[in-house]
Coordinates of C-alpha atoms and ligand atoms in Angstrom, one line a residue:
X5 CA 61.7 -47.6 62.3
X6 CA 65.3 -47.8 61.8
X7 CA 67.5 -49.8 60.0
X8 CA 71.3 -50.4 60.0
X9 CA 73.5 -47.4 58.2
X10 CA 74.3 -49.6 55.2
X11 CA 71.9 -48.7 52.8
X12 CA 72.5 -52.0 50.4
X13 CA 70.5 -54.0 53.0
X14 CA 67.2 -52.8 51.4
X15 CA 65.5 -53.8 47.9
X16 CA 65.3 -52.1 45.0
X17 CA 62.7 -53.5 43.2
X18 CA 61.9 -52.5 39.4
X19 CA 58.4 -52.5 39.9
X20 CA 59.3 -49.1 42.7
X21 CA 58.0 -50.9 45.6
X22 CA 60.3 -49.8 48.2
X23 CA 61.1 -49.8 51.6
X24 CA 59.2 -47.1 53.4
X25 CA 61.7 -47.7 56.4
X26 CA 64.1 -44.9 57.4
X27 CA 68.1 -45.6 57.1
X28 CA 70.2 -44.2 60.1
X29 CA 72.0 -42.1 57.2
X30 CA 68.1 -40.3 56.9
X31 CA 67.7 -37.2 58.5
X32 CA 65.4 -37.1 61.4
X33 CA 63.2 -34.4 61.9
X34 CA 62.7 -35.6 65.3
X35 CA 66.3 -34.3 65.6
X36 CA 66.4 -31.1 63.7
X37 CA 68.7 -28.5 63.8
X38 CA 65.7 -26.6 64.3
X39 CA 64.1 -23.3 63.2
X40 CA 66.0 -19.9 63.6
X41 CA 62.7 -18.6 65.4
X42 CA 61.2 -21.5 68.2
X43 CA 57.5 -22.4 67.4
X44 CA 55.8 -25.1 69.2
X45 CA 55.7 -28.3 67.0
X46 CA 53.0 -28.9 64.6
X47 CA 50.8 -31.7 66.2
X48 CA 49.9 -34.1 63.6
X49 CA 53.0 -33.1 61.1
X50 CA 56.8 -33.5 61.1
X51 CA 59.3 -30.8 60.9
X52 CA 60.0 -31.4 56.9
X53 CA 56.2 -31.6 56.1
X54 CA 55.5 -28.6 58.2
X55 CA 58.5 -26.9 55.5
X56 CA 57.2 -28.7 52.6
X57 CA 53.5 -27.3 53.2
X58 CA 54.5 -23.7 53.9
X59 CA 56.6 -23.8 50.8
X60 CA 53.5 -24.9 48.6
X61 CA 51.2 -22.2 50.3
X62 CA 53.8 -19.6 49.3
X63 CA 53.6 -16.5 47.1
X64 CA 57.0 -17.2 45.3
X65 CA 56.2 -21.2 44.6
X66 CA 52.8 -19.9 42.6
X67 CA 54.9 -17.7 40.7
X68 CA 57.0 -20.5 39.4
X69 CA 54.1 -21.1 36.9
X70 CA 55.1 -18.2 35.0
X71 CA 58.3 -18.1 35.2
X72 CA 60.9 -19.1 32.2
X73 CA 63.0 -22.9 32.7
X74 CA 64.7 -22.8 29.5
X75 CA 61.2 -21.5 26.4
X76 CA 59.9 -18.3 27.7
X77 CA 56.6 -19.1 29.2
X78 CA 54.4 -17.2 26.3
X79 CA 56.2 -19.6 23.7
X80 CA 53.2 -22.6 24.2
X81 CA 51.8 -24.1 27.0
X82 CA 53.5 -27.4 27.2
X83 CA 56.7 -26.4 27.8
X84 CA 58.1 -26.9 30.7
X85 CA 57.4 -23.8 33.5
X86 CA 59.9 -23.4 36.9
X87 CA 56.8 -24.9 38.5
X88 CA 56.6 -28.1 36.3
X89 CA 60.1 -28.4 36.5
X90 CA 60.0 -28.3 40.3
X91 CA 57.4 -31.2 40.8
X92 CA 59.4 -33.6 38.4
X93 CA 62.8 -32.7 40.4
X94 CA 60.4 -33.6 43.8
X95 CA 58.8 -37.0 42.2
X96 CA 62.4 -38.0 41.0
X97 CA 63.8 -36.9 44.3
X98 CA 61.5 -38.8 46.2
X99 CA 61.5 -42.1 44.2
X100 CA 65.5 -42.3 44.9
X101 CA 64.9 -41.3 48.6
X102 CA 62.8 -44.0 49.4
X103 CA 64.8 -46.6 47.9
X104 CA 67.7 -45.5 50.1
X105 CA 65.6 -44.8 53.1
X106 CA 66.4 -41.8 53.0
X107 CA 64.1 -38.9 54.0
X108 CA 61.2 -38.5 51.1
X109 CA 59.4 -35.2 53.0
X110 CA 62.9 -33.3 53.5
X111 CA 63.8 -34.3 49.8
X112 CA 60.1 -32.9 48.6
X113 CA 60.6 -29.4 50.5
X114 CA 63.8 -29.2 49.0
X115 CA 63.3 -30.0 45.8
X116 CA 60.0 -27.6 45.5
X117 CA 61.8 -24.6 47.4
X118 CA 65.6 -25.0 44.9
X119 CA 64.3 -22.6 42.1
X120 CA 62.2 -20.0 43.9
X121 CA 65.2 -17.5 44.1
X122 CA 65.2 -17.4 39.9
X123 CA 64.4 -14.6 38.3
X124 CA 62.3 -14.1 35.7
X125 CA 63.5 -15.1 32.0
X126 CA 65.6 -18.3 33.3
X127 CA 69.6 -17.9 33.4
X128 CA 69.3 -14.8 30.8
X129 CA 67.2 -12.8 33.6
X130 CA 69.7 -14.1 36.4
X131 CA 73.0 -13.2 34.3
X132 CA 71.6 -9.8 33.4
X133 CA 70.7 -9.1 37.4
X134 CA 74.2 -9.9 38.1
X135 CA 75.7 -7.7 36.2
X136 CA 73.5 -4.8 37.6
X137 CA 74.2 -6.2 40.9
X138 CA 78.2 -6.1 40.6
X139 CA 78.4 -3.2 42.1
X140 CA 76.6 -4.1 44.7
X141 CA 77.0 -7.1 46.2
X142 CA 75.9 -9.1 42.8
X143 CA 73.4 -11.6 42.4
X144 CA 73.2 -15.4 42.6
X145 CA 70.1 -17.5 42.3
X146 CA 70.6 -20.0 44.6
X147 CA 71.4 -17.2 47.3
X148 CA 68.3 -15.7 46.1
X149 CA 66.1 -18.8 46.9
X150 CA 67.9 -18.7 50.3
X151 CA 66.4 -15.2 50.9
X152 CA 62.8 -15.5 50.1
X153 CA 62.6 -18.3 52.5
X154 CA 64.5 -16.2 55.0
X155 CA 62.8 -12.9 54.6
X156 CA 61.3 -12.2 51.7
X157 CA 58.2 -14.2 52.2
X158 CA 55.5 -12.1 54.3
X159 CA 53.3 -14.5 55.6
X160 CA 53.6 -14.5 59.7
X161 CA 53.6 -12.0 62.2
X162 CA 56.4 -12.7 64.2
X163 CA 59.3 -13.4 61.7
X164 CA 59.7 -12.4 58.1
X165 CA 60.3 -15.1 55.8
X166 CA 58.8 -18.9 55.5
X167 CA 61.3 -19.7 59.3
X168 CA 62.1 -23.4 57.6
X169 CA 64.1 -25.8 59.3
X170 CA 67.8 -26.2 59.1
X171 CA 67.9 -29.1 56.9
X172 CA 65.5 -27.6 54.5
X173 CA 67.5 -24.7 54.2
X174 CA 70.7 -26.1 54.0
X175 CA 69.5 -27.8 50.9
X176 CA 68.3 -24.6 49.4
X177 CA 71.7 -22.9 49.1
X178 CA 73.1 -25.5 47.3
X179 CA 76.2 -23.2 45.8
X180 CA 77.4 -20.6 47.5
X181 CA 80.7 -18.4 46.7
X182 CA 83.3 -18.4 49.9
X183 CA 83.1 -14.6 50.3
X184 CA 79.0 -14.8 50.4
X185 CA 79.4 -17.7 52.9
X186 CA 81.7 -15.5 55.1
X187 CA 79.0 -13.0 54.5
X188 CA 76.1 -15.7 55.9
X189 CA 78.5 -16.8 58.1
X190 CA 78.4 -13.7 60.2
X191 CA 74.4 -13.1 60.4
X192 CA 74.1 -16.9 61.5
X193 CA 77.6 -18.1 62.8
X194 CA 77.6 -22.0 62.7
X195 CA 74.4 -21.9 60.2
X196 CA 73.5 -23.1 56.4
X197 CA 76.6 -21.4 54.9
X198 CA 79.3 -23.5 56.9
X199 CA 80.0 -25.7 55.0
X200 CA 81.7 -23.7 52.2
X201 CA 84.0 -22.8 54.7
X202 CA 84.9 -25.9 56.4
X203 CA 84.3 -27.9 53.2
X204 CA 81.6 -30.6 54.2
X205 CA 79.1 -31.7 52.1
X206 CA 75.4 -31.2 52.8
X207 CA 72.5 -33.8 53.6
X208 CA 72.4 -37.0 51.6
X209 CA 69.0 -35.5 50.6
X210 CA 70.4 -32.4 49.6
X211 CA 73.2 -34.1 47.6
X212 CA 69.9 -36.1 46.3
X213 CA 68.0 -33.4 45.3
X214 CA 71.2 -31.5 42.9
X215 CA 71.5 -34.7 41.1
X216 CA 67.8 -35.0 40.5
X217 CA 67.7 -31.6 39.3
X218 CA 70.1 -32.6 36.4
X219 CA 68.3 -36.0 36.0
X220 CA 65.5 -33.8 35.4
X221 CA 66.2 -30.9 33.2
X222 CA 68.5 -33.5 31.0
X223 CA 65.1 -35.2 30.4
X224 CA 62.6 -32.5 30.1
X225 CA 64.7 -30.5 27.7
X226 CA 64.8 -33.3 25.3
X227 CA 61.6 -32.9 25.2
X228 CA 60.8 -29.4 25.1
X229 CA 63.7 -29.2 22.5
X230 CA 62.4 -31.4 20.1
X231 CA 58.6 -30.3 20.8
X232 CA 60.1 -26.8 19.6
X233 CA 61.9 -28.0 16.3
X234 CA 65.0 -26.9 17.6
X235 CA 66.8 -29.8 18.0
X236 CA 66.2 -33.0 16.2
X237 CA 65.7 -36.9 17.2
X238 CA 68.5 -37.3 15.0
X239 CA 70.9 -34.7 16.4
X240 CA 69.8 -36.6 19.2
X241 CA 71.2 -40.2 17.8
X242 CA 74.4 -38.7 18.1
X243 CA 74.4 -38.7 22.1
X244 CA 75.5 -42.3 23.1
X245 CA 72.8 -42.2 26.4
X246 CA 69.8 -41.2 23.9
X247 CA 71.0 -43.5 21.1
X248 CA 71.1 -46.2 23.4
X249 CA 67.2 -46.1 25.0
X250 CA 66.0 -44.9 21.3
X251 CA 67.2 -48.1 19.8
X252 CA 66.1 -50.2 22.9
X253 CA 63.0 -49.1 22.4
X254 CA 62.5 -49.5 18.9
X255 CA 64.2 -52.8 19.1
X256 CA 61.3 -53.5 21.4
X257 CA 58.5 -51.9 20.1
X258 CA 59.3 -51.8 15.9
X259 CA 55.8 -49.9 15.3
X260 CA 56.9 -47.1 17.4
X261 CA 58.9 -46.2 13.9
X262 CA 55.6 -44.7 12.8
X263 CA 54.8 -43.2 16.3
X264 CA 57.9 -40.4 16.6
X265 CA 56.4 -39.0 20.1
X266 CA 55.6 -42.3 21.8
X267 CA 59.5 -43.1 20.7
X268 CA 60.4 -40.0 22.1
X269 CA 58.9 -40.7 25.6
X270 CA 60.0 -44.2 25.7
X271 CA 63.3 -43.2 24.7
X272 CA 63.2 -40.4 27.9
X273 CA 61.4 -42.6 30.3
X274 CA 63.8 -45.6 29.9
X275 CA 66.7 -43.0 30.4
X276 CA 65.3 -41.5 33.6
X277 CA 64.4 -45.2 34.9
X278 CA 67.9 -45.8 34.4
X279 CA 69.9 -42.7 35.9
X280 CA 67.5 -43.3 38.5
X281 CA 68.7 -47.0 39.3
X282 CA 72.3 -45.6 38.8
X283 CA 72.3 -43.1 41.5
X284 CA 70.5 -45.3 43.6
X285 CA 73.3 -48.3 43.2
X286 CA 76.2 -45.8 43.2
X287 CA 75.0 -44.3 46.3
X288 CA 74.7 -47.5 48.2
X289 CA 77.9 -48.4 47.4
X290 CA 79.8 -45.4 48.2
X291 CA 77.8 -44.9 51.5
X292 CA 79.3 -48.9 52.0
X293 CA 82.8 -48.0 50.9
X294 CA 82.4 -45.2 53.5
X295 CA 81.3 -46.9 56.6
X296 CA 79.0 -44.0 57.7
X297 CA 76.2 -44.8 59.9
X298 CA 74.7 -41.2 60.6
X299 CA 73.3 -38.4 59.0
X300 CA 76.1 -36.2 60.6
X301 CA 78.9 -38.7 59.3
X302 CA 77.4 -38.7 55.5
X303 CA 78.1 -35.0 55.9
X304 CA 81.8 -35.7 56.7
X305 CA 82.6 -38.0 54.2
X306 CA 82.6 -36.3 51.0
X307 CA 79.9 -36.2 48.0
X308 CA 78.2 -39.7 48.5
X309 CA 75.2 -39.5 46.3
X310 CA 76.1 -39.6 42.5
X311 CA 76.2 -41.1 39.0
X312 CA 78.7 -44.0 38.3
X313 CA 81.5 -43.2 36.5
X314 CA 79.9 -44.1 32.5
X315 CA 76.7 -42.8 33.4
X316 CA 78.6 -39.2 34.9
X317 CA 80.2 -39.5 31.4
X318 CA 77.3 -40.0 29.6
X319 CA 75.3 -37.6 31.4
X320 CA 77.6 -35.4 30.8
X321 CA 77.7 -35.8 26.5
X322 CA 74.1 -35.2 26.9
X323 CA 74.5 -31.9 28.9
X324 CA 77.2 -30.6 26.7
X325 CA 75.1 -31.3 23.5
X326 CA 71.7 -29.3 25.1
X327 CA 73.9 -26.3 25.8
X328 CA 75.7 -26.6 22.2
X329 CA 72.6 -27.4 20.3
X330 CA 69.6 -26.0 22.6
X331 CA 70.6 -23.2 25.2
X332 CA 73.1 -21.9 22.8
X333 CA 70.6 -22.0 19.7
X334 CA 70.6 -18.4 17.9
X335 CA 66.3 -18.7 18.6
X336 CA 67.1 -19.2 22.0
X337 CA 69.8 -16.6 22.9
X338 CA 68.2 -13.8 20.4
X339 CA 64.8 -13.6 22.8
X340 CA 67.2 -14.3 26.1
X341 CA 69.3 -11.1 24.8
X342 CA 66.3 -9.2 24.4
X343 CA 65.0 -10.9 27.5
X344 CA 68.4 -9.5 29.3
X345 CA 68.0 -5.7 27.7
X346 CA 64.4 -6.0 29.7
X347 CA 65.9 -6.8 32.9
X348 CA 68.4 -4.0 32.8
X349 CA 66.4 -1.8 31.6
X350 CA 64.1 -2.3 34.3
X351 CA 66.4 -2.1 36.4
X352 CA 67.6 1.1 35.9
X353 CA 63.9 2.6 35.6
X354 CA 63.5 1.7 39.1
X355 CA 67.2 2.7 40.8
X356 CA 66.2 6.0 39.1
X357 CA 62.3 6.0 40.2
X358 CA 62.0 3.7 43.7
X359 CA 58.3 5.1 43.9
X360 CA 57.5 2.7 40.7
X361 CA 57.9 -0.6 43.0
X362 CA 55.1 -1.8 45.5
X363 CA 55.9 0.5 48.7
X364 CA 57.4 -2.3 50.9
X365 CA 60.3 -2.6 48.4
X366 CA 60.6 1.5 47.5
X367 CA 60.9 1.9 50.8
X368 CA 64.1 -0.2 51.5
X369 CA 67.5 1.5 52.4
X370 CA 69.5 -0.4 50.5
X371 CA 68.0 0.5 47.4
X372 CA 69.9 -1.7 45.1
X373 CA 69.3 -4.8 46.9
X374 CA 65.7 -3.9 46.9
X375 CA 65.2 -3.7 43.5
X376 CA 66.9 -7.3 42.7
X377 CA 64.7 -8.1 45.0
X378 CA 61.5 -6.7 43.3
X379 CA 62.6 -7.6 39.8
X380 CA 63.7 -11.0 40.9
X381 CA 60.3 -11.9 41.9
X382 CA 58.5 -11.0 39.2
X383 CA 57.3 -13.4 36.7
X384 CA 57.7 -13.2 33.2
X385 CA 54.6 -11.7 31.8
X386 CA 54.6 -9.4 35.2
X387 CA 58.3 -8.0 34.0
X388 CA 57.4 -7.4 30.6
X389 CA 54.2 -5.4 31.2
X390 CA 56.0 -3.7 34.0
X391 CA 59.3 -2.6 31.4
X392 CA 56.4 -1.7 28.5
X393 CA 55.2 0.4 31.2
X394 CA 58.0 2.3 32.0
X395 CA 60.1 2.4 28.9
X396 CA 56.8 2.7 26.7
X397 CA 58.6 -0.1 24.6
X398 CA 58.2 -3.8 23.5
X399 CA 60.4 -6.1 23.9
X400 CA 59.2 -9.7 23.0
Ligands
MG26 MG1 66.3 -26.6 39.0

């Protein structure tokens, strides 16, 4: 059912009862863009499930479980993976689109398909491929996750890649440099890398899913910070947004005092509840303001999902403090240096031998692109064994 295009006609409740209802603003998958190969439709699922489920059943998603978000994966078990990261971006994702009306399954296949193109070892493993790459075209992750679901992905045996929807891949390449975009541009004129060059924004889901990829990581490094001992509930106290929920909840609950990890979660739960209801207020009113009643207008109109302006500012303390105190930690950056010498090590090992990759890949012309490719995918553990095997060293 549809509803009219201003989204502040439906309820938010606190309990997270929402509207299941679809606003106008949604996008339709009754009205896709479509697939770059035809298929018949699926006959008991929509377009955006149909992405959603060949996203889950792929060979790069699995691999997300070992692959580095910020603590490499063989640093404890409870850290957060690419995988784990992935599902809370989806369950945040989805709990803001269905209080907009907006649409939950193309949020979910977004949301689970934005970090498949990251290489192993988090941004250290991406910075390190880059540099290898600038010769050659360089490399970008979010380009990357754009070409596994375009052709790296051997599953069917008419087209290479996953063959998503439009909407599902215009949320995957959610940055994209003007002279790559020219690039896509000309394999798929009119296609998912437009918009950098006329300047339009994507999907209201998409927008929805970069924001609750921040939400996200904000939170869950908090957590995997302090679980490490790297950073400290009271570094933390110095970060107005943390401060704030810590002494909420302790104002609250006063035996909490003796209960430092129940405070901890209260503190990030009553955070995310609240970026949460801030996106999802913001966003109504600046869909309002704009007077846009389609999906196709929202795309027109300039970024429309976001943060007010205190919580962009305190969101944004709290960022600046994690890459200060937690990225930037000499623990950190010591293994993701050695964690980069891997990568181009490995790199070179396999430029010099192509017969050391799995044949599909060695067999490549452009030989370069091929092994970003290969080294890309691999997971963590995989790319250590795999540069102990070919150097005869350890790195980690
Ligand atoms: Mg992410």
């Amino acid at each position: 059912m549809l509803l009219s295009g201003d989204l502040s006609d439906l309820p938010v409740q606190a309990s997270g009862t929402l509207s299941a209802s679809l606003s106008t603003l949604a996008c339709d998958p009754a009205q896709t863009r479509g697939r770059r190969f035809a298929e018949p439709a699926a006959p008991t699922r929509n377009a955006y499930q149909r992405d959603r489920d060949r996203i889950v059943h792929s060979t790069a998603f699995r691999r997300l479980v070992y692959k580095t978000q910020v603590f490499l994966n063989h640093e404890g078990d409870l850290f957060r993976t690419r995988l784990t990261h992935s599902l809370e971006v989806a369950q945040l994702g989805r709990s803001i689109a269905r209080a907009l009306g907006l649409n939950e399954d193309l949020v979910e296949a977004v949301a689970l398909a934005h970090d498949l193109g990251h290489t192993p070892f988090g941004h250290a493993g991406q910075d390190a491929l880059d540099e290898c790459m600038t010769e050659h075209g360089g490399f970008e992750h979010n380009l990357q996750s754009l070409r596994v679901v375009d052709k790296l992905e051997e599953r069917y045996p008419a087209f290479d890649g996953l063959n998503l929807s439009f909407e599902t891949r215009e949320g995957v390449l959610k940055h994209c440099s003007r002279a790559n975009a020219e690039h896509l541009e000309r394999a798929e004129p009119g296609g998912v890398a437009r918009r950098f060059i006329d300047r339009t924004q994507p999907s209201l889901e998409a927008q929805l899913c970069n924001l609750a990829d921040a939400i996200a990581y904000n939170a869950h490094d908090i957590d995997d910070g302090v679980r490490s001992g790297l950073i400290s509930t009271e570094q933390l106290l110095g970060v107005e947004l943390f401060a704030h929920y810590h002494q909420q909840a302790l104002g609250e609950h006063p035996a909490l005092a003796q209960k430092p990890r129940r405070l901890l979660y209260e503190t990030i739960r009553r955070m995310l509840s609240d970026q949460v209801y801030d996106v999802i207020d913001t966003t109504r009113e600046a869909v309002a303001r704009a007077g846009v009643q389609t999906a196709d207008e929202a795309r027109l109109a300039g970024p429309l999902v976001g943060f007010s302006p205190q919580m962009k500012a305190r969101t944004a303390e709290l960022k600046k403090f994690l890459f200060a105190q937690l990225y930037r930690h000499p623990q950190v950056t010591d293994t993701t240096g050695r964690a980069k010498d891997a990568v181009r090590e490995l790199f070179a090992a396999y430029v010099a031998q192509p017969a050391e990759m799995s044949a599909d890949f060695a067999a490549n012309a452009d030989l370069h692109r091929s092994v970003a490719d290969y080294i890309a995918g691999m997971t963590d553990r995989f790319a250590l064994r795999e540069h102990e095997r070919l150097t005869g060293r350890k790195v980690l």
